[in-house]
Amino acid sequence: MARLSDMNATWAGRGLVSHLDHFAPLSSAQVQALADRVGDIADRLHLADEQETSAAERVEAANDDWLRACAKAGGFLYEPGRPDKSDPPRRYSGFWYASGKTEPPFLLLDMAQGHEWDDKVALLVRRKNMAVPPHRFVQFNAAGTQTRDLRFFDHGDSIHYGLCQGWLGFGDPHFSGQPQGELVIRVGATHPALASAGLPIAITLAASQPLEPPRSGAVKYFAAALDWFGTSARQNYLARLDEGLAADHRWMQSLIPTRFLAMASVLTKEGWHPLDPQQTAMLLRARPDPDDKNRIQGRMQKLLTPAAGVCSQHVSVIDADLKDLRTKDLRQVKKAWTDRKQVIEAEGETLAQGFRNRAAARARVDNQSMVNALRGQVEADERRATLAILMAQTRMKLTGTAIAAAIQSHPRRLMHACLRFVAPEGG
């Protein structure tokens, strides 16, 4: 018992330490650096009067505004703060299709239309509302006949992904090139965008394209080395290579995150005047008044004032900013790549040495008949050791190729729009 007590007291100091920790030590500075990268978009959309301080809270506030705007645009309904009937103090947000005259602009995979209750999903939008311990389900009614999985609304959730792809697909034909029309948006009387007094606003959004997972002929070379193995073993080795490449891709993505930039200008009597970051964030966030029940309505009309010139100016400024950010990111990647290669090499060598040790132990038997019986297993372990080294070399080659490609190219996606915000009729 004394030994177990000692083990429990020292487990945090000894048992959880990895032999590879010196390559990537976990520290508060490292965690903060990752959070700062997540917060790149959050900072650009943060409004001065908001109380949220962390990057995660700012993203959640923007997500809440986004869901409210989806409901205001029509086709969807969003109700934050719904009580869980199994535990009324616990709250969640409901999201479903609007019924009646308003059709949704697109359908979501996990929300079936036309079946009672099937289209309703339960969302957890803010982490501070998460129960301790977390609950996986909520009840829509007291009888418990309408139970739903509780989904965290963020990247990785199919509803979040479906809304992203749906709105991009819905808007891409209109906003992927230079503005050809002017979108007149009728908002509630308290909407902050009315500060523009109905003047045209040109806005340009840019996002650096996510890095693609590395692929090249090196994978085929690795696959060719699997000819000795059966179908199941081949699939297992290729799956392990995919897992390693996915880990390398996540490592790259953490150092070269997607960057989001936006620039907007309003047309005044003196010409196009750039808006400051806070004014631009206010336009992008939408931030509808929850007490205003009016729908946000939009219609496309003929472009009354050419906006190609000002959009080109936006792109020049944005590309310069993206170049500076990407240069900084790549400098960090090249510096970190040396340590990353050591990690991959260490993983491969450790695995290979384990197979070599087992092969050597099997080859040391004294009985000649056992030597003959184990020869196939010894040779298989030797091949496994060779494959472990080859897998590490393949990962290093592909990831190095991806880094070189990232240095050479700076892909980004652009969207342009010309907007005019107007008050409700009779307002």
Tab-separated table of C-alpha atoms in Angstrom:
chain	number	residue	atom	x	y	z
A	1	MET	CA	0.000	0.000	0.000
A	2	ALA	CA	2.890	2.329	0.783
A	3	ARG	CA	4.297	1.738	-2.701
A	4	LEU	CA	0.895	2.441	-4.286
A	5	SER	CA	0.598	5.623	-2.231
A	6	ASP	CA	4.038	6.735	-3.357
A	7	MET	CA	3.173	5.925	-6.973
A	8	ASN	CA	-0.015	7.988	-6.734
A	9	ALA	CA	1.867	10.943	-5.235
A	10	THR	CA	4.552	10.929	-7.917
A	11	TRP	CA	2.472	9.876	-10.951
A	12	ALA	CA	2.036	13.416	-12.232
A	13	GLY	CA	5.788	13.893	-12.030
A	14	ARG	CA	6.876	10.526	-13.465
A	15	GLY	CA	4.062	8.587	-15.077
A	16	LEU	CA	2.828	11.251	-17.461
A	17	VAL	CA	6.239	12.259	-18.807
A	18	SER	CA	6.917	11.291	-22.424
A	19	HIS	CA	10.420	10.576	-23.686
A	20	LEU	CA	9.641	12.980	-26.554
A	21	ASP	CA	8.578	15.875	-24.325
A	22	HIS	CA	11.882	17.700	-24.762
A	23	PHE	CA	11.041	18.115	-28.455
A	24	ALA	CA	7.711	19.878	-27.744
A	25	PRO	CA	7.436	20.806	-24.068
A	26	LEU	CA	3.947	21.756	-22.889
A	27	SER	CA	3.967	25.177	-21.308
A	28	SER	CA	1.548	28.008	-20.616
A	29	ALA	CA	3.359	30.064	-23.262
A	30	GLN	CA	2.801	27.306	-25.842
A	31	VAL	CA	-0.898	27.025	-24.996
A	32	GLN	CA	-1.294	30.817	-25.149
A	33	ALA	CA	0.452	30.930	-28.522
A	34	LEU	CA	-2.027	28.403	-29.933
A	35	ALA	CA	-4.953	30.333	-28.421
A	36	ASP	CA	-3.674	33.560	-29.972
A	37	ARG	CA	-3.736	31.918	-33.396
A	38	VAL	CA	-7.290	30.731	-32.870
A	39	GLY	CA	-8.064	34.297	-31.833
A	40	ASP	CA	-6.877	35.857	-35.083
A	41	ILE	CA	-10.378	35.852	-36.573
A	42	ALA	CA	-11.994	36.503	-33.199
A	43	ASP	CA	-9.955	39.677	-32.683
A	44	ARG	CA	-10.912	41.029	-36.088
A	45	LEU	CA	-14.609	40.519	-35.359
A	46	HIS	CA	-14.529	41.687	-31.735
A	47	LEU	CA	-16.551	44.794	-30.896
A	48	ALA	CA	-15.361	47.358	-28.380
A	49	ASP	CA	-18.413	47.136	-26.099
A	50	GLU	CA	-18.284	43.345	-25.687
A	51	GLN	CA	-17.227	41.832	-22.376
A	52	GLU	CA	-15.701	38.625	-23.769
A	53	THR	CA	-11.960	38.553	-23.155
A	54	SER	CA	-10.701	35.165	-24.394
A	55	ALA	CA	-10.459	34.152	-28.036
A	56	ALA	CA	-12.900	31.273	-27.480
A	57	GLU	CA	-15.517	33.568	-25.898
A	58	ARG	CA	-15.230	36.016	-28.776
A	59	VAL	CA	-15.732	33.275	-31.328
A	60	GLU	CA	-18.773	32.056	-29.391
A	61	ALA	CA	-20.247	35.565	-29.308
A	62	ALA	CA	-19.783	35.843	-33.079
A	63	ASN	CA	-21.379	32.404	-33.561
A	64	ASP	CA	-24.393	33.493	-31.505
A	65	ASP	CA	-24.785	36.601	-33.666
A	66	TRP	CA	-24.475	34.454	-36.773
A	67	LEU	CA	-27.277	32.125	-35.692
A	68	ARG	CA	-29.475	35.111	-34.856
A	69	ALA	CA	-28.761	36.572	-38.289
A	70	CYS	CA	-29.668	33.234	-39.928
A	71	ALA	CA	-33.046	33.428	-38.190
A	72	LYS	CA	-33.496	37.093	-39.151
A	73	ALA	CA	-32.785	36.294	-42.804
A	74	GLY	CA	-35.664	33.802	-42.847
A	75	GLY	CA	-35.906	30.060	-43.361
A	76	PHE	CA	-34.412	29.197	-39.963
A	77	LEU	CA	-35.473	29.716	-36.359
A	78	TYR	CA	-33.070	30.173	-33.463
A	79	GLU	CA	-34.049	30.242	-29.816
A	80	PRO	CA	-31.244	30.660	-27.268
A	81	GLY	CA	-31.791	29.918	-23.597
A	82	ARG	CA	-34.324	27.066	-23.953
A	83	PRO	CA	-34.710	25.086	-20.691
A	84	ASP	CA	-33.838	21.408	-20.674
A	85	LYS	CA	-37.069	19.746	-19.482
A	86	SER	CA	-35.093	17.070	-17.642
A	87	ASP	CA	-33.241	19.766	-15.673
A	88	PRO	CA	-34.865	23.213	-16.191
A	89	PRO	CA	-31.953	25.318	-14.817
A	90	ARG	CA	-29.786	23.893	-17.590
A	91	ARG	CA	-30.086	25.810	-20.864
A	92	TYR	CA	-29.381	25.113	-24.508
A	93	SER	CA	-30.128	26.781	-27.858
A	94	GLY	CA	-32.678	25.396	-30.311
A	95	PHE	CA	-32.243	25.655	-34.080
A	96	TRP	CA	-34.698	24.440	-36.728
A	97	TYR	CA	-36.372	25.278	-40.019
A	98	ALA	CA	-39.005	27.970	-40.093
A	99	SER	CA	-42.411	26.684	-41.112
A	100	GLY	CA	-44.986	28.409	-43.264
A	101	LYS	CA	-44.209	30.734	-46.130
A	102	THR	CA	-40.424	31.087	-45.692
A	103	GLU	CA	-38.356	28.335	-47.235
A	104	PRO	CA	-34.769	27.887	-46.029
A	105	PRO	CA	-32.125	28.968	-48.562
A	106	PHE	CA	-30.604	25.474	-48.289
A	107	LEU	CA	-31.108	22.273	-46.306
A	108	LEU	CA	-28.789	20.863	-43.644
A	109	LEU	CA	-27.755	17.213	-43.592
A	110	ASP	CA	-28.729	16.516	-39.971
A	111	MET	CA	-32.025	18.433	-40.100
A	112	ALA	CA	-34.706	16.540	-42.004
A	113	GLN	CA	-37.396	18.819	-43.402
A	114	GLY	CA	-41.073	17.938	-43.229
A	115	HIS	CA	-41.045	15.584	-40.241
A	116	GLU	CA	-42.303	16.829	-36.895
A	117	TRP	CA	-39.391	17.379	-34.472
A	118	ASP	CA	-36.881	15.749	-36.831
A	119	ASP	CA	-35.514	19.126	-37.939
A	120	LYS	CA	-34.917	20.498	-34.447
A	121	VAL	CA	-31.389	20.363	-33.053
A	122	ALA	CA	-30.054	21.299	-29.616
A	123	LEU	CA	-26.915	23.438	-29.632
A	124	LEU	CA	-24.456	24.466	-26.965
A	125	VAL	CA	-23.063	27.754	-28.265
A	126	ARG	CA	-21.098	28.974	-25.240
A	127	ARG	CA	-18.752	26.874	-23.125
A	128	LYS	CA	-19.778	28.682	-19.947
A	129	ASN	CA	-23.210	27.024	-20.271
A	130	MET	CA	-21.724	23.533	-20.258
A	131	ALA	CA	-22.915	21.427	-17.338
A	132	VAL	CA	-20.478	19.783	-14.925
A	133	PRO	CA	-20.267	16.922	-15.577
A	134	PRO	CA	-21.251	17.503	-19.238
A	135	HIS	CA	-24.643	16.237	-20.416
A	136	ARG	CA	-24.955	14.536	-23.782
A	137	PHE	CA	-28.730	14.884	-24.198
A	138	VAL	CA	-31.526	17.371	-23.578
A	139	GLN	CA	-35.293	16.890	-23.456
A	140	PHE	CA	-37.601	19.097	-25.502
A	141	ASN	CA	-40.687	18.100	-23.505
A	142	ALA	CA	-41.442	17.046	-19.946
A	143	ALA	CA	-42.639	13.603	-21.063
A	144	GLY	CA	-39.155	12.788	-22.349
A	145	THR	CA	-40.421	11.670	-25.769
A	146	GLN	CA	-38.461	14.352	-27.623
A	147	THR	CA	-34.809	13.855	-26.716
A	148	ARG	CA	-31.943	15.345	-28.692
A	149	ASP	CA	-28.161	15.023	-28.679
A	150	LEU	CA	-26.566	18.202	-27.349
A	151	ARG	CA	-24.143	19.443	-29.993
A	152	PHE	CA	-21.387	21.985	-29.459
A	153	PHE	CA	-21.725	24.576	-32.217
A	154	ASP	CA	-18.233	25.053	-33.581
A	155	HIS	CA	-15.852	23.597	-36.155
A	156	GLY	CA	-16.321	19.839	-36.337
A	157	ASP	CA	-20.095	19.962	-35.881
A	158	SER	CA	-22.084	19.116	-39.010
A	159	ILE	CA	-24.604	21.942	-38.444
A	160	HIS	CA	-21.770	24.490	-38.246
A	161	TYR	CA	-20.134	22.982	-41.339
A	162	GLY	CA	-23.439	22.860	-43.229
A	163	LEU	CA	-24.195	26.515	-42.512
A	164	CYS	CA	-20.682	27.546	-43.601
A	165	GLN	CA	-20.894	25.616	-46.862
A	166	GLY	CA	-24.525	26.553	-47.448
A	167	TRP	CA	-23.994	30.299	-47.133
A	168	LEU	CA	-20.788	30.167	-49.175
A	169	GLY	CA	-22.601	28.286	-51.917
A	170	PHE	CA	-25.570	30.625	-51.697
A	171	GLY	CA	-23.442	33.768	-51.947
A	172	ASP	CA	-20.589	32.636	-54.178
A	173	PRO	CA	-22.352	33.331	-57.521
A	174	HIS	CA	-22.974	36.928	-56.434
A	175	PHE	CA	-19.842	37.808	-54.474
A	176	SER	CA	-16.901	35.781	-55.810
A	177	GLY	CA	-15.968	38.406	-58.428
A	178	GLN	CA	-16.110	42.172	-58.691
A	179	PRO	CA	-19.514	43.544	-57.631
A	180	GLN	CA	-22.018	43.405	-60.486
A	181	GLY	CA	-24.991	44.486	-58.408
A	182	GLU	CA	-25.845	46.276	-55.207
A	183	LEU	CA	-27.431	44.379	-52.334
A	184	VAL	CA	-30.003	46.551	-50.560
A	185	ILE	CA	-30.556	45.236	-47.044
A	186	ARG	CA	-33.551	46.317	-44.991
A	187	VAL	CA	-32.712	45.998	-41.301
A	188	GLY	CA	-34.412	46.838	-38.028
A	189	ALA	CA	-34.638	50.433	-36.869
A	190	THR	CA	-32.013	49.852	-34.158
A	191	HIS	CA	-29.459	48.131	-36.385
A	192	PRO	CA	-26.029	49.828	-36.117
A	193	ALA	CA	-25.422	49.584	-39.874
A	194	LEU	CA	-27.982	52.370	-40.364
A	195	ALA	CA	-25.236	54.736	-39.223
A	196	SER	CA	-24.093	54.657	-42.859
A	197	ALA	CA	-27.247	56.651	-43.732
A	198	GLY	CA	-28.051	54.380	-46.646
A	199	LEU	CA	-24.802	55.171	-48.479
A	200	PRO	CA	-23.170	52.425	-50.590
A	201	ILE	CA	-20.580	50.328	-48.767
A	202	ALA	CA	-18.023	48.236	-50.651
A	203	ILE	CA	-16.560	45.399	-48.632
A	204	THR	CA	-13.855	42.857	-49.456
A	205	LEU	CA	-13.244	39.659	-47.491
A	206	ALA	CA	-10.159	37.520	-47.817
A	207	ALA	CA	-9.181	34.239	-46.198
A	208	SER	CA	-5.904	32.459	-46.767
A	209	GLN	CA	-6.641	29.023	-48.181
A	210	PRO	CA	-6.087	26.102	-45.768
A	211	LEU	CA	-3.035	24.010	-46.526
A	212	GLU	CA	-3.827	20.780	-48.334
A	213	PRO	CA	-2.649	17.526	-46.738
A	214	PRO	CA	0.685	16.549	-48.346
A	215	ARG	CA	0.538	13.930	-51.069
A	216	SER	CA	3.126	12.876	-53.655
A	217	GLY	CA	4.780	9.864	-55.263
A	218	ALA	CA	6.431	9.044	-51.942
A	219	VAL	CA	3.162	7.425	-50.826
A	220	LYS	CA	3.233	5.132	-53.861
A	221	TYR	CA	6.849	4.217	-53.037
A	222	PHE	CA	5.827	3.316	-49.498
A	223	ALA	CA	2.835	1.319	-50.765
A	224	ALA	CA	5.123	-0.628	-53.134
A	225	ALA	CA	7.196	-1.735	-50.120
A	226	LEU	CA	4.111	-3.484	-48.709
A	227	ASP	CA	4.051	-6.209	-51.365
A	228	TRP	CA	5.214	-8.771	-48.814
A	229	PHE	CA	2.098	-8.260	-46.704
A	230	GLY	CA	-1.470	-9.414	-47.077
A	231	THR	CA	-4.395	-7.135	-47.822
A	232	SER	CA	-5.324	-6.552	-44.175
A	233	ALA	CA	-1.737	-5.751	-43.140
A	234	ARG	CA	-1.288	-3.421	-46.146
A	235	GLN	CA	-4.417	-1.501	-45.243
A	236	ASN	CA	-3.261	-1.262	-41.633
A	237	TYR	CA	0.131	0.185	-42.607
A	238	LEU	CA	-1.408	2.674	-45.033
A	239	ALA	CA	-3.894	3.724	-42.348
A	240	ARG	CA	-1.011	4.317	-39.910
A	241	LEU	CA	0.780	6.397	-42.536
A	242	ASP	CA	-2.397	8.441	-43.037
A	243	GLU	CA	-2.608	8.980	-39.272
A	244	GLY	CA	0.979	10.220	-39.187
A	245	LEU	CA	0.449	12.531	-42.165
A	246	ALA	CA	-2.731	13.887	-40.562
A	247	ALA	CA	-0.753	14.662	-37.400
A	248	ASP	CA	1.904	16.428	-39.472
A	249	HIS	CA	-0.799	18.379	-41.282
A	250	ARG	CA	-2.334	19.498	-37.981
A	251	TRP	CA	1.126	20.573	-36.842
A	252	MET	CA	1.560	22.661	-39.994
A	253	GLN	CA	-1.929	24.111	-39.714
A	254	SER	CA	-1.251	25.211	-36.127
A	255	LEU	CA	1.780	27.160	-37.343
A	256	ILE	CA	0.239	28.430	-40.596
A	257	PRO	CA	-3.406	29.016	-39.602
A	258	THR	CA	-6.068	30.353	-41.900
A	259	ARG	CA	-5.901	34.134	-41.815
A	260	PHE	CA	-9.002	36.284	-42.218
A	261	LEU	CA	-8.910	39.929	-43.291
A	262	ALA	CA	-11.588	42.380	-44.321
A	263	MET	CA	-11.696	45.936	-45.554
A	264	ALA	CA	-14.703	48.180	-46.203
A	265	SER	CA	-15.240	51.662	-47.613
A	266	VAL	CA	-18.274	53.922	-47.693
A	267	LEU	CA	-19.076	56.233	-50.613
A	268	THR	CA	-19.264	59.852	-49.413
A	269	LYS	CA	-19.463	63.107	-51.353
A	270	GLU	CA	-15.665	63.171	-51.403
A	271	GLY	CA	-15.392	59.616	-52.759
A	272	TRP	CA	-14.742	56.247	-51.180
A	273	HIS	CA	-13.722	56.579	-47.535
A	274	PRO	CA	-12.248	53.516	-45.714
A	275	LEU	CA	-14.005	52.344	-42.563
A	276	ASP	CA	-11.985	51.577	-39.455
A	277	PRO	CA	-11.647	47.964	-38.190
A	278	GLN	CA	-14.418	48.378	-35.603
A	279	GLN	CA	-16.883	49.700	-38.171
A	280	THR	CA	-15.982	46.830	-40.510
A	281	ALA	CA	-16.391	44.276	-37.717
A	282	MET	CA	-19.824	45.684	-36.926
A	283	LEU	CA	-20.920	45.130	-40.542
A	284	LEU	CA	-19.576	41.580	-40.634
A	285	ARG	CA	-21.028	40.568	-37.301
A	286	ALA	CA	-24.567	41.667	-38.293
A	287	ARG	CA	-25.436	41.687	-34.575
A	288	PRO	CA	-29.222	41.892	-34.852
A	289	ASP	CA	-31.214	43.331	-31.977
A	290	PRO	CA	-32.855	40.348	-30.187
A	291	ASP	CA	-35.834	42.527	-29.246
A	292	ASP	CA	-36.485	43.503	-32.871
A	293	LYS	CA	-38.748	40.860	-34.405
A	294	ASN	CA	-38.559	42.199	-37.968
A	295	ARG	CA	-36.851	40.082	-40.593
A	296	ILE	CA	-33.728	41.265	-42.358
A	297	GLN	CA	-34.653	41.462	-46.034
A	298	GLY	CA	-32.387	41.892	-49.010
A	299	ARG	CA	-32.771	42.432	-52.716
A	300	MET	CA	-30.230	42.788	-55.480
A	301	GLN	CA	-30.470	45.879	-57.648
A	302	LYS	CA	-28.413	47.437	-60.417
A	303	LEU	CA	-25.043	48.749	-59.294
A	304	LEU	CA	-25.496	52.497	-59.236
A	305	THR	CA	-21.856	53.338	-58.484
A	306	PRO	CA	-18.893	51.375	-59.918
A	307	ALA	CA	-17.003	49.633	-57.111
A	308	ALA	CA	-14.303	47.722	-58.997
A	309	GLY	CA	-11.695	50.412	-58.326
A	310	VAL	CA	-12.172	50.532	-54.569
A	311	CYS	CA	-12.322	46.722	-54.349
A	312	SER	CA	-8.968	46.534	-56.164
A	313	GLN	CA	-7.547	48.956	-53.589
A	314	HIS	CA	-8.882	46.714	-50.826
A	315	VAL	CA	-7.181	43.680	-52.394
A	316	SER	CA	-3.823	45.467	-52.612
A	317	VAL	CA	-3.922	46.375	-48.923
A	318	ILE	CA	-5.164	42.922	-47.884
A	319	ASP	CA	-2.538	41.072	-49.941
A	320	ALA	CA	0.218	43.150	-48.357
A	321	ASP	CA	-1.101	42.317	-44.893
A	322	LEU	CA	-1.460	38.622	-45.762
A	323	LYS	CA	2.087	38.542	-47.103
A	324	ASP	CA	3.453	39.956	-43.853
A	325	LEU	CA	1.462	37.453	-41.790
A	326	ARG	CA	2.447	34.512	-43.970
A	327	THR	CA	6.136	35.522	-43.908
A	328	LYS	CA	6.018	35.541	-40.118
A	329	ASP	CA	4.253	32.169	-40.021
A	330	LEU	CA	6.688	30.542	-42.443
A	331	ARG	CA	9.666	31.831	-40.506
A	332	GLN	CA	8.272	30.048	-37.452
A	333	VAL	CA	7.567	26.861	-39.436
A	334	LYS	CA	11.102	26.649	-40.816
A	335	LYS	CA	12.487	27.122	-37.326
A	336	ALA	CA	10.176	24.466	-35.847
A	337	TRP	CA	10.682	21.962	-38.685
A	338	THR	CA	14.065	20.845	-37.311
A	339	ASP	CA	12.465	19.770	-34.023
A	340	ARG	CA	9.520	18.207	-35.820
A	341	LYS	CA	11.814	16.045	-37.947
A	342	GLN	CA	13.541	14.821	-34.792
A	343	VAL	CA	10.166	13.814	-33.365
A	344	ILE	CA	9.234	11.866	-36.517
A	345	GLU	CA	12.667	10.218	-36.659
A	346	ALA	CA	12.478	9.300	-32.967
A	347	GLU	CA	9.016	7.783	-33.398
A	348	GLY	CA	10.172	5.699	-36.370
A	349	GLU	CA	13.444	4.597	-34.759
A	350	THR	CA	11.747	3.638	-31.477
A	351	LEU	CA	9.197	1.494	-33.300
A	352	ALA	CA	11.861	-0.042	-35.543
A	353	GLN	CA	14.102	-0.870	-32.578
A	354	GLY	CA	11.239	-2.682	-30.892
A	355	PHE	CA	10.824	-4.912	-33.955
A	356	ARG	CA	14.611	-5.477	-34.176
A	357	ASN	CA	14.766	-6.481	-30.525
A	358	ARG	CA	11.927	-8.966	-30.984
A	359	ALA	CA	13.525	-10.379	-34.117
A	360	ALA	CA	16.834	-10.804	-32.284
A	361	ALA	CA	15.151	-12.524	-29.317
A	362	ARG	CA	13.374	-14.955	-31.627
A	363	ALA	CA	16.594	-15.712	-33.486
A	364	ARG	CA	18.497	-16.625	-30.283
A	365	VAL	CA	16.636	-19.883	-29.554
A	366	ASP	CA	18.878	-22.990	-29.189
A	367	ASN	CA	16.526	-25.555	-30.654
A	368	GLN	CA	17.188	-25.776	-34.410
A	369	SER	CA	13.631	-26.851	-35.152
A	370	MET	CA	12.370	-23.736	-33.358
A	371	VAL	CA	14.820	-21.603	-35.333
A	372	ASN	CA	13.313	-22.916	-38.547
A	373	ALA	CA	9.773	-22.418	-37.204
A	374	LEU	CA	10.471	-18.841	-36.146
A	375	ARG	CA	12.449	-17.812	-39.234
A	376	GLY	CA	9.383	-16.390	-40.941
A	377	GLN	CA	8.462	-14.325	-37.870
A	378	VAL	CA	12.047	-13.024	-37.575
A	379	GLU	CA	12.047	-11.952	-41.215
A	380	ALA	CA	8.614	-10.329	-40.790
A	381	ASP	CA	9.859	-8.304	-37.808
A	382	GLU	CA	12.898	-7.192	-39.788
A	383	ARG	CA	10.611	-6.026	-42.601
A	384	ARG	CA	8.430	-4.210	-40.043
A	385	ALA	CA	11.509	-2.412	-38.720
A	386	THR	CA	12.442	-1.368	-42.251
A	387	LEU	CA	8.888	-0.157	-42.878
A	388	ALA	CA	8.885	1.882	-39.645
A	389	ILE	CA	11.966	3.766	-40.849
A	390	LEU	CA	10.515	4.102	-44.362
A	391	MET	CA	7.240	5.456	-42.940
A	392	ALA	CA	9.115	8.126	-40.988
A	393	GLN	CA	11.151	9.040	-44.086
A	394	THR	CA	7.941	9.267	-46.141
A	395	ARG	CA	6.343	11.607	-43.602
A	396	MET	CA	9.422	13.827	-43.517
A	397	LYS	CA	9.606	13.995	-47.309
A	398	LEU	CA	5.923	14.811	-47.781
A	399	THR	CA	5.795	17.391	-44.996
A	400	GLY	CA	8.999	19.016	-46.250
A	401	THR	CA	7.433	19.200	-49.719
A	402	ALA	CA	4.299	20.806	-48.261
A	403	ILE	CA	6.381	23.424	-46.423
A	404	ALA	CA	8.261	24.232	-49.637
A	405	ALA	CA	4.937	24.597	-51.480
A	406	ALA	CA	3.626	26.918	-48.763
A	407	ILE	CA	6.709	29.099	-49.133
A	408	GLN	CA	6.220	29.390	-52.890
A	409	SER	CA	2.481	30.137	-52.952
A	410	HIS	CA	0.088	32.325	-50.991
A	411	PRO	CA	-3.412	31.189	-52.047
A	412	ARG	CA	-6.389	33.111	-50.721
A	413	ARG	CA	-10.106	33.307	-51.364
A	414	LEU	CA	-11.704	36.666	-52.070
A	415	MET	CA	-15.291	37.862	-51.892
A	416	HIS	CA	-16.591	41.331	-52.748
A	417	ALA	CA	-19.940	42.964	-52.112
A	418	CYS	CA	-21.540	46.339	-52.480
A	419	LEU	CA	-24.144	46.868	-49.766
A	420	ARG	CA	-26.669	49.531	-48.886
A	421	PHE	CA	-28.435	49.357	-45.491
A	422	VAL	CA	-31.875	50.929	-45.273
A	423	ALA	CA	-34.412	51.335	-42.467
A	424	PRO	CA	-37.720	49.442	-42.347
A	425	GLU	CA	-40.590	50.876	-44.320
A	426	GLY	CA	-42.337	53.508	-42.276
A	427	GLY	CA	-39.382	53.560	-39.852
